[in-house]
Short mmCIF file of C-alpha atoms and ligand atoms in Angstrom, two decimals:
data_model
loop_
_atom_site.label_atom_id
_atom_site.label_comp_id
_atom_site.label_asym_id
_atom_site.label_seq_id
_atom_site.Cartn_x
_atom_site.Cartn_y
_atom_site.Cartn_z
CA UNK A 1 99.16 -89.74 3.04
CA UNK A 2 99.03 -93.20 4.66
CA UNK A 3 95.57 -94.79 4.86
CA UNK A 4 93.72 -94.72 8.20
CA UNK A 5 94.34 -97.97 10.04
CA UNK A 6 91.49 -99.88 11.64
CA UNK A 7 91.79 -101.51 15.06
CA UNK A 8 89.06 -103.83 16.26
CA UNK A 9 88.75 -104.21 20.04
CA UNK A 10 86.58 -107.11 21.23
CA UNK A 11 85.44 -106.94 24.85
CA UNK A 12 84.31 -103.75 26.58
CA UNK A 13 85.63 -104.20 30.11
CA UNK A 14 88.30 -101.88 31.53
CA UNK A 15 91.09 -103.54 29.51
CA UNK A 16 89.23 -103.21 26.19
CA UNK A 17 88.05 -99.67 26.91
CA UNK A 18 91.58 -98.62 27.77
CA UNK A 19 92.96 -100.25 24.61
CA UNK A 20 90.29 -98.43 22.58
CA UNK A 21 91.23 -95.16 24.29
CA UNK A 22 94.91 -95.47 23.37
CA UNK A 23 94.22 -96.70 19.84
CA UNK A 24 91.66 -93.99 19.04
CA UNK A 25 93.84 -91.22 20.48
CA UNK A 26 96.50 -92.12 17.92
CA UNK A 27 94.16 -91.40 15.01
CA UNK A 28 93.22 -94.98 14.15
CA UNK A 29 89.68 -95.94 13.33
CA UNK A 30 88.52 -98.03 16.31
CA UNK A 31 85.55 -100.37 16.47
CA UNK A 32 84.70 -101.83 19.89
CA UNK A 33 82.43 -104.88 19.98
CA UNK A 34 80.89 -106.57 23.01
CA UNK A 35 78.44 -109.42 23.31
CA UNK A 36 76.30 -107.59 25.89
CA UNK A 37 73.93 -104.65 25.40
CA UNK A 38 76.38 -102.30 27.11
CA UNK A 39 80.06 -102.20 28.10
CA UNK A 40 81.70 -102.24 31.54
CA UNK A 41 79.20 -104.46 33.33
CA UNK A 42 81.74 -106.08 35.67
CA UNK A 43 83.31 -102.66 36.24
CA UNK A 44 79.88 -101.52 37.50
CA UNK A 45 79.65 -104.58 39.75
CA UNK A 46 83.05 -103.62 41.18
CA UNK A 47 81.58 -100.14 41.73
CA UNK A 48 79.03 -101.61 44.13
CA UNK A 49 81.80 -102.17 46.67
CA UNK A 50 83.29 -98.70 46.16
CA UNK A 51 85.41 -99.31 43.02
CA UNK A 52 88.87 -99.92 44.36
CA UNK A 53 90.71 -98.49 41.33
CA UNK A 54 94.29 -99.08 42.39
CA UNK A 55 96.61 -99.13 45.41
CA UNK A 56 98.96 -96.42 46.68
CA UNK A 57 101.84 -98.82 47.32
CA UNK A 58 105.33 -98.09 45.97
CA UNK A 59 106.38 -99.86 42.77
CA UNK A 60 108.67 -102.47 44.30
CA UNK A 61 105.90 -103.93 46.48
CA UNK A 62 103.18 -103.30 43.89
CA UNK A 63 104.82 -105.38 41.19
CA UNK A 64 105.16 -108.36 43.54
CA UNK A 65 101.38 -108.55 43.92
CA UNK A 66 101.11 -109.99 40.41
CA UNK A 67 101.80 -113.61 39.57
CA UNK A 68 104.76 -114.18 37.24
CA UNK A 69 106.37 -112.95 35.04
CA UNK A 70 107.59 -110.02 37.14
CA UNK A 71 109.61 -108.50 34.28
CA UNK A 72 106.38 -108.15 32.28
CA UNK A 73 104.63 -106.35 35.14
CA UNK A 74 107.57 -104.01 35.60
CA UNK A 75 107.21 -102.99 31.97
CA UNK A 76 103.42 -102.80 32.12
CA UNK A 77 103.48 -100.59 35.22
CA UNK A 78 106.19 -98.46 33.63
CA UNK A 79 103.64 -97.66 30.97
CA UNK A 80 100.62 -97.22 33.25
CA UNK A 81 100.97 -97.37 37.03
CA UNK A 82 98.89 -96.35 40.04
CA UNK A 83 99.81 -92.66 39.70
CA UNK A 84 98.74 -92.76 36.04
CA UNK A 85 95.42 -94.30 37.07
CA UNK A 86 94.80 -91.54 39.63
CA UNK A 87 95.69 -88.88 37.02
CA UNK A 88 93.59 -90.58 34.35
CA UNK A 89 90.55 -90.61 36.66
CA UNK A 90 91.17 -86.95 37.54
CA UNK A 91 91.31 -86.10 33.81
CA UNK A 92 87.88 -87.68 33.52
CA UNK A 93 86.70 -85.41 36.34
CA UNK A 94 86.74 -88.15 38.98
CA UNK A 95 88.63 -87.25 42.16
CA UNK A 96 90.07 -90.14 44.13
CA UNK A 97 91.23 -90.67 47.70
CA UNK A 98 93.59 -93.13 49.33
CA UNK A 99 92.16 -94.99 52.33
CA UNK A 100 94.34 -95.86 55.34
CA UNK A 101 94.72 -99.36 53.87
CA UNK A 102 96.43 -97.81 50.82
CA UNK A 103 93.48 -98.66 48.55
CA UNK A 104 92.47 -95.90 46.14
CA UNK A 105 88.78 -95.18 45.43
CA UNK A 106 86.78 -92.49 43.62
CA UNK A 107 85.49 -89.98 46.21
CA UNK A 108 81.94 -90.90 45.17
CA UNK A 109 82.70 -94.63 45.77
CA UNK A 110 80.81 -95.31 42.55
CA UNK A 111 81.77 -96.78 39.18
CA UNK A 112 78.95 -95.39 37.03
CA UNK A 113 80.07 -91.72 36.80
CA UNK A 114 83.59 -92.76 35.78
CA UNK A 115 82.33 -95.25 33.21
CA UNK A 116 79.89 -92.70 31.74
CA UNK A 117 82.62 -90.09 31.26
CA UNK A 118 85.02 -92.69 29.90
CA UNK A 119 82.51 -93.75 27.25
CA UNK A 120 81.81 -90.09 26.40
CA UNK A 121 85.54 -89.56 25.87
CA UNK A 122 85.79 -92.64 23.65
CA UNK A 123 82.82 -91.53 21.55
CA UNK A 124 84.39 -88.09 21.21
CA UNK A 125 87.57 -89.81 19.98
CA UNK A 126 85.48 -91.59 17.34
CA UNK A 127 85.22 -95.10 18.81
CA UNK A 128 82.41 -96.96 17.07
CA UNK A 129 80.62 -99.08 19.74
CA UNK A 130 78.88 -102.19 18.42
CA UNK A 131 76.95 -104.01 21.11
CA UNK A 132 75.30 -107.46 20.94
CA UNK A 133 78.30 -108.68 18.93
CA UNK A 134 79.40 -112.08 20.18
CA UNK A 135 82.71 -113.25 18.76
CA UNK A 136 82.39 -116.56 16.95
CA UNK A 137 85.47 -117.03 14.78
CA UNK A 138 88.78 -115.26 14.56
CA UNK A 139 91.64 -114.97 12.12
CA UNK A 140 94.63 -112.66 11.86
CA UNK A 141 92.78 -109.93 9.95
CA UNK A 142 89.12 -110.51 10.70
CA UNK A 143 86.51 -111.47 13.27
CA UNK A 144 83.18 -113.14 12.61
CA UNK A 145 80.32 -112.48 15.02
CA UNK A 146 77.30 -114.63 15.82
CA UNK A 147 74.99 -112.12 14.13
CA UNK A 148 76.75 -112.91 10.85
CA UNK A 149 78.73 -109.67 10.66
CA UNK A 150 82.36 -109.99 9.66
CA UNK A 151 84.68 -107.12 10.57
CA UNK A 152 88.10 -106.81 8.99
CA UNK A 153 90.85 -104.89 10.74
CA UNK A 154 94.58 -104.16 10.56
CA UNK A 155 94.92 -105.27 14.17
CA UNK A 156 92.60 -106.94 16.66
CA UNK A 157 92.75 -106.59 20.44
CA UNK A 158 90.93 -109.21 22.49
CA UNK A 159 89.91 -108.20 26.02
CA UNK A 160 87.33 -110.88 26.77
CA UNK A 161 87.78 -111.06 30.55
CA UNK A 162 88.00 -114.10 32.83
CA UNK A 163 85.26 -116.53 33.77
CA UNK A 164 83.73 -115.16 36.95
CA UNK A 165 80.34 -113.45 37.12
CA UNK A 166 79.29 -114.70 33.67
CA UNK A 167 76.09 -112.63 33.85
CA UNK A 168 78.32 -109.58 33.23
CA UNK A 169 79.43 -111.08 29.90
CA UNK A 170 82.76 -112.59 31.04
CA UNK A 171 81.68 -116.16 30.44
CA UNK A 172 85.04 -117.65 29.46
CA UNK A 173 83.54 -119.23 26.33
CA UNK A 174 86.40 -117.72 24.33
CA UNK A 175 88.72 -120.39 25.83
CA UNK A 176 87.47 -123.09 23.42
CA UNK A 177 87.58 -120.63 20.51
CA UNK A 178 91.28 -119.86 21.05
CA UNK A 179 92.17 -123.49 21.82
CA UNK A 180 90.71 -124.46 18.44
CA UNK A 181 93.33 -122.15 16.92
CA UNK A 182 96.11 -124.03 18.74
CA UNK A 183 96.60 -121.35 21.39
CA UNK A 184 97.52 -122.59 24.84
CA UNK A 185 95.07 -121.45 27.51
CA UNK A 186 95.56 -122.40 31.16
CA UNK A 187 92.25 -123.58 32.67
CA UNK A 188 90.26 -120.77 34.29
CA UNK A 189 89.97 -121.23 38.06
CA UNK A 190 88.43 -119.29 40.94
CA UNK A 191 90.73 -116.59 42.31
CA UNK A 192 89.94 -114.23 45.19
CA UNK A 193 87.22 -116.65 46.17
CA UNK A 194 85.92 -118.28 49.30
CA UNK A 195 86.85 -121.88 50.18
CA UNK A 196 84.53 -124.59 51.35
CA UNK A 197 84.75 -126.40 54.68
CA UNK A 198 82.70 -129.48 55.57
CA UNK A 199 81.29 -127.90 58.74
CA UNK A 200 79.29 -130.34 60.88
CA UNK A 201 75.58 -129.56 60.31
CA UNK A 202 74.87 -128.87 63.97
CA UNK A 203 77.63 -126.23 64.13
CA UNK A 204 76.41 -124.16 61.16
CA UNK A 205 73.58 -122.19 62.85
CA UNK A 206 75.97 -121.20 65.65
CA UNK A 207 78.93 -120.07 63.52
CA UNK A 208 77.40 -118.81 60.26
CA UNK A 209 77.91 -115.08 59.67
CA UNK A 210 80.49 -114.70 62.45
CA UNK A 211 83.78 -112.92 61.76
CA UNK A 212 87.12 -114.19 63.02
CA UNK A 213 89.03 -110.94 63.37
CA UNK A 214 92.78 -110.49 63.51
CA UNK A 215 93.79 -113.98 62.46
CA UNK A 216 96.93 -115.22 60.73
CA UNK A 217 96.18 -117.89 58.16
CA UNK A 218 98.95 -120.14 56.84
CA UNK A 219 98.87 -122.53 53.90
CA UNK A 220 101.96 -124.44 52.82
CA UNK A 221 104.17 -122.04 54.76
CA UNK A 222 102.68 -118.87 53.23
CA UNK A 223 101.02 -116.45 55.66
CA UNK A 224 98.19 -113.98 55.24
CA UNK A 225 96.65 -111.80 57.94
CA UNK A 226 93.26 -110.16 58.31
CA UNK A 227 89.67 -111.07 58.97
CA UNK A 228 87.81 -114.24 57.99
CA UNK A 229 84.07 -114.57 57.69
CA UNK A 230 82.50 -117.92 58.52
CA UNK A 231 79.75 -118.78 56.06
CA UNK A 232 77.34 -121.69 55.73
CA UNK A 233 79.68 -123.30 53.19
CA UNK A 234 83.11 -122.36 54.52
CA UNK A 235 85.29 -119.27 54.77
CA UNK A 236 85.46 -115.93 52.98
CA UNK A 237 87.76 -112.97 53.51
CA UNK A 238 91.06 -111.33 52.57
CA UNK A 239 93.50 -113.90 54.01
CA UNK A 240 91.78 -116.85 52.31
CA UNK A 241 91.59 -114.91 49.00
CA UNK A 242 95.31 -114.15 49.18
CA UNK A 243 96.17 -117.81 49.69
CA UNK A 244 94.06 -119.03 46.76
CA UNK A 245 97.00 -119.80 44.46
CA UNK A 246 98.79 -121.78 47.20
CA UNK A 247 95.64 -123.69 48.17
CA UNK A 248 94.91 -124.63 44.55
CA UNK A 249 98.33 -126.31 44.39
CA UNK A 250 97.74 -128.45 47.50
CA UNK A 251 96.37 -131.97 46.84
CA UNK A 252 94.53 -131.73 50.18
CA UNK A 253 94.07 -128.04 50.85
CA UNK A 254 94.18 -127.03 54.50
CA UNK A 255 94.90 -123.93 56.51
CA UNK A 256 96.46 -123.38 59.89
CA UNK A 257 94.87 -120.54 61.87
CA UNK A 258 96.74 -118.57 64.49
CA UNK A 259 93.79 -117.24 66.45
CA UNK A 260 95.95 -115.11 68.76
CA UNK A 261 98.75 -113.86 66.53
CA UNK A 262 99.94 -111.10 68.88
CA UNK A 263 100.74 -113.50 71.73
CA UNK A 264 103.29 -116.29 71.92
CA UNK A 265 102.25 -119.69 73.18
CA UNK A 266 104.22 -119.06 76.40
CA UNK A 267 102.48 -115.73 76.95
CA UNK A 268 99.07 -117.34 76.51
CA UNK A 269 99.94 -120.06 79.04
CA UNK A 270 101.21 -117.43 81.49
CA UNK A 271 97.89 -115.57 81.24
CA UNK A 272 96.14 -118.76 82.40
CA UNK A 273 98.31 -118.98 85.50
CA UNK A 274 95.77 -119.91 88.17
CA UNK A 275 93.27 -121.73 85.91
CA UNK A 276 92.97 -125.41 86.68
CA UNK A 277 89.96 -126.44 84.57
CA UNK A 278 87.42 -125.10 82.01
CA UNK A 279 90.33 -123.80 79.95
CA UNK A 280 88.24 -122.79 76.95
CA UNK A 281 85.84 -120.80 79.14
CA UNK A 282 88.79 -119.12 80.83
CA UNK A 283 90.42 -118.38 77.45
CA UNK A 284 87.28 -116.53 76.38
CA UNK A 285 87.92 -114.05 79.19
CA UNK A 286 91.70 -114.08 79.66
CA UNK A 287 92.72 -114.34 75.99
CA UNK A 288 89.63 -112.52 74.69
CA UNK A 289 89.02 -115.46 72.37
CA UNK A 290 85.86 -114.83 70.38
CA UNK A 291 82.83 -117.09 70.51
CA UNK A 292 83.18 -118.59 67.04
CA UNK A 293 86.82 -119.54 67.70
CA UNK A 294 85.78 -121.22 70.97
CA UNK A 295 83.05 -123.18 69.21
CA UNK A 296 85.45 -124.37 66.50
CA UNK A 297 88.19 -125.27 68.99
CA UNK A 298 85.75 -127.15 71.17
CA UNK A 299 84.28 -129.10 68.28
CA UNK A 300 87.47 -129.96 66.40
CA UNK A 301 90.08 -130.23 69.15
CA UNK A 302 88.38 -130.25 72.58
CA UNK A 303 88.23 -131.08 75.40
CA UNK A 304 91.47 -129.54 76.63
CA UNK A 305 93.33 -130.94 79.64
CA UNK A 306 95.74 -128.05 80.09
CA UNK A 307 96.31 -124.42 79.19
CA UNK A 308 99.43 -125.48 77.30
CA UNK A 309 97.45 -127.88 75.10
CA UNK A 310 94.85 -125.21 74.32
CA UNK A 311 97.52 -122.57 73.63
CA UNK A 312 99.22 -124.89 71.18
CA UNK A 313 95.99 -125.48 69.24
CA UNK A 314 95.06 -121.77 69.30
CA UNK A 315 98.42 -120.91 67.70
CA UNK A 316 98.02 -123.53 64.96
CA UNK A 317 94.41 -124.59 64.52
CA UNK A 318 94.31 -127.02 61.59
CA UNK A 319 91.30 -126.76 59.30
CA UNK A 320 90.92 -128.93 56.17
CA UNK A 321 89.23 -127.25 53.20
CA UNK A 322 87.37 -129.14 50.49
CA UNK A 323 87.44 -126.89 47.40
CA UNK A 324 87.31 -123.31 46.17
CA UNK A 325 83.88 -121.76 45.67
CA UNK A 326 82.64 -121.99 42.06
CA UNK A 327 84.22 -119.73 39.45
CA UNK A 328 80.85 -118.08 38.78
CA UNK A 329 80.94 -116.28 42.09
CA UNK A 330 84.68 -115.58 42.42
CA UNK A 331 85.93 -111.98 42.22
CA UNK A 332 88.42 -112.91 39.51
CA UNK A 333 89.87 -115.88 37.69
CA UNK A 334 93.30 -117.40 37.53
CA UNK A 335 94.46 -119.02 34.30
CA UNK A 336 93.96 -117.73 30.78
CA UNK A 337 96.08 -117.25 27.65
CA UNK A 338 99.52 -118.63 28.50
CA UNK A 339 102.56 -116.37 28.45
CA UNK A 340 104.31 -118.87 26.18
CA UNK A 341 101.75 -118.25 23.46
CA UNK A 342 102.42 -114.49 23.55
CA UNK A 343 105.07 -112.20 22.19
CA UNK A 344 104.57 -108.68 23.60
CA UNK A 345 100.87 -109.47 24.13
CA UNK A 346 100.54 -110.57 20.50
CA UNK A 347 99.34 -114.13 19.90
CA UNK A 348 102.18 -116.03 18.23
CA UNK A 349 99.64 -118.24 16.45
CA UNK A 350 97.60 -115.28 15.18
CA UNK A 351 99.90 -112.40 14.22
CA UNK A 352 98.14 -109.06 14.49
CA UNK A 353 95.86 -110.28 17.29
CA UNK A 354 96.71 -108.92 20.76
CA UNK A 355 95.27 -109.73 24.20
CA UNK A 356 94.70 -107.64 27.33
CA UNK A 357 93.18 -107.85 30.80
CA UNK A 358 92.02 -110.76 32.89
CA UNK A 359 91.95 -113.20 29.96
CA UNK A 360 95.76 -113.49 30.23
CA UNK A 361 97.25 -116.02 32.67
CA UNK A 362 97.85 -113.78 35.69
CA UNK A 363 96.30 -113.20 39.05
CA UNK A 364 96.54 -110.65 41.83
CA UNK A 365 94.84 -110.12 45.17
CA UNK A 366 92.02 -107.65 45.79
CA UNK A 367 93.19 -104.16 46.65
CA UNK A 368 92.92 -102.43 43.26
CA UNK A 369 95.58 -104.61 41.61
CA UNK A 370 93.08 -106.25 39.26
CA UNK A 371 91.76 -103.06 37.65
CA UNK A 372 95.29 -101.62 37.60
CA UNK A 373 96.48 -104.76 35.80
CA UNK A 374 93.65 -104.49 33.27
CA UNK A 375 94.34 -100.79 32.57
CA UNK A 376 98.08 -101.44 32.24
CA UNK A 377 97.71 -104.43 29.89
CA UNK A 378 95.06 -102.56 27.86
CA UNK A 379 97.57 -99.73 27.43
CA UNK A 380 100.38 -102.08 26.51
CA UNK A 381 98.33 -104.17 24.06
CA UNK A 382 97.17 -101.05 22.19
CA UNK A 383 100.70 -99.65 22.09
CA UNK A 384 102.03 -102.96 20.79
CA UNK A 385 99.35 -103.00 18.07
CA UNK A 386 100.14 -99.40 17.08
CA UNK A 387 103.87 -100.13 17.01
CA UNK A 388 103.27 -103.09 14.71
CA UNK A 389 101.06 -101.05 12.38
CA UNK A 390 103.62 -98.27 12.09
CA UNK A 391 106.57 -100.59 11.49
C1 FAD B 401 82.12 -108.50 42.66
C2 FAD B 401 83.40 -107.99 42.04
C3 FAD B 401 84.03 -106.89 42.59
C4 FAD B 401 85.24 -106.45 42.05
N1 FAD B 401 85.85 -105.36 42.62
C5 FAD B 401 87.04 -104.95 42.16
C6 FAD B 401 87.69 -103.83 42.73
O1 FAD B 401 87.13 -103.12 43.60
N2 FAD B 401 88.94 -103.52 42.27
C7 FAD B 401 89.57 -104.24 41.30
O2 FAD B 401 90.71 -103.94 40.96
N3 FAD B 401 88.93 -105.24 40.68
C8 FAD B 401 87.69 -105.62 41.09
N4 FAD B 401 87.05 -106.66 40.47
C9 FAD B 401 87.71 -107.32 39.31
C10 FAD B 401 87.59 -106.49 38.04
O3 FAD B 401 86.27 -106.02 37.87
C11 FAD B 401 88.00 -107.34 36.83
O4 FAD B 401 89.32 -107.82 37.05
C12 FAD B 401 87.96 -106.56 35.52
O5 FAD B 401 86.66 -106.10 35.24
C13 FAD B 401 88.47 -107.39 34.35
O6 FAD B 401 88.51 -106.55 33.23
P1 FAD B 401 88.62 -107.09 31.75
O7 FAD B 401 88.51 -105.88 30.88
O8 FAD B 401 89.79 -107.96 31.61
O9 FAD B 401 87.35 -108.02 31.55
P2 FAD B 401 85.80 -107.81 31.88
O10 FAD B 401 85.57 -106.61 32.72
O11 FAD B 401 85.37 -109.11 32.41
O12 FAD B 401 85.17 -107.54 30.44
C14 FAD B 401 85.18 -108.53 29.43
C15 FAD B 401 84.18 -108.12 28.35
O13 FAD B 401 84.30 -109.02 27.25
C16 FAD B 401 83.01 -109.32 26.76
N5 FAD B 401 83.04 -110.64 26.10
C17 FAD B 401 83.38 -111.82 26.64
N6 FAD B 401 83.30 -112.80 25.72
C18 FAD B 401 82.89 -112.21 24.54
C19 FAD B 401 82.65 -112.70 23.22
N7 FAD B 401 82.78 -113.98 22.92
N8 FAD B 401 82.28 -111.80 22.28
C20 FAD B 401 82.14 -110.48 22.57
N9 FAD B 401 82.36 -109.97 23.81
C21 FAD B 401 82.73 -110.83 24.78
C22 FAD B 401 82.12 -109.30 27.99
O14 FAD B 401 80.78 -109.09 27.67
C23 FAD B 401 82.74 -108.18 28.83
O15 FAD B 401 82.11 -106.94 28.59
C24 FAD B 401 85.82 -107.10 40.94
C25 FAD B 401 85.15 -108.16 40.35
C26 FAD B 401 83.94 -108.60 40.89
C27 FAD B 401 83.23 -109.77 40.23
#
């Protein structure tokens, strides 16, 4: 009889829990360590906004939501895709529903019941949870923790998360640890985050907290549609999150806002037919331009001498941005362990050590793609570790 193999999973977010689930179901001894007192803290934070588990989109569109390499994501989703996530939740007794946006949520819109049942399953499969274990040093067959404990294992799976919301445990401190081992890690950066705008002080009380609905935002030729929220420091909202990767590449980030995307410039001018002055005031009524848009247009581009001039600005309102909001408060992080340093999610520099989840260099928009990516890479990393152990 072959000896029982030991797999050590470090990091108890969705990627690590999923890796532990696969590894323990294959009969391996699994130890899961996390530096916090409990696992799944960011997962619970995600639960506060309903826990968008995945998206109902078909595969072809789904896979394109992830940053490169596409061939990897095709394989990862082959192993664990949105339908698998829905079935997996159902097996844990958590029914899901698909909203009209395509986003999939648990019917309870909560993360805690799912996490509780998931942990119960892992315990039943024999996973040995060791909390308050902060990884300090790593080698191919062993990990040393800050409390002095050294754990040896036949394979190690790291699922240490990104760098946002460090209070949940994902503090990104592992970056220096892996770099010391010669592993290339792309700098962690805010993803799915707001962007700052140097609003004039006097404008802030008038615009703060106002939504700009139904707007098309363009950065470097890439478009995103949806709703923006004006904040004291800048802009939040789906379109600006989606453009994060493009904006980060621009030396002087700026967006162009189409504040009336369903009308052409000509149509807007035609609607102003008899107006001879006070074009902005007229636009508020005739174009149904909201108050915050009027305030911004007036401040940055007014006064307007003709309907044509105003229509042109409304269709392409230029707004310079200063920087992304700090990583601490972003929903996720870009950057992480580079693809070049991996072979099938195994670190080339540390054979027998695999990585999963947000700590790898990928990003995706909100919409359930992040958790789906973590569950898929957790699955794949565990399968790669098991394949190596059995070969
Ligand atoms: C406000 C918010 C809302 C979100 N909502 C959604 C959503 O609705 N849908 C969606 O798809 N995604 C959402 N996300 C993103 C999603 O939660 C993350 O992408 C996901 O949790 C990442 O999983 P992970 O397993 O890779 O890492 P994490 O969940 O970050 O877990 C990493 C774990 O590693 C541990 N760790 C780190 N360093 C060490 C160390 N040195 N030693 C030991 N342990 C360590 C941490 O304590 C942590 O438990 C949201 C994120 C935020 C912040």
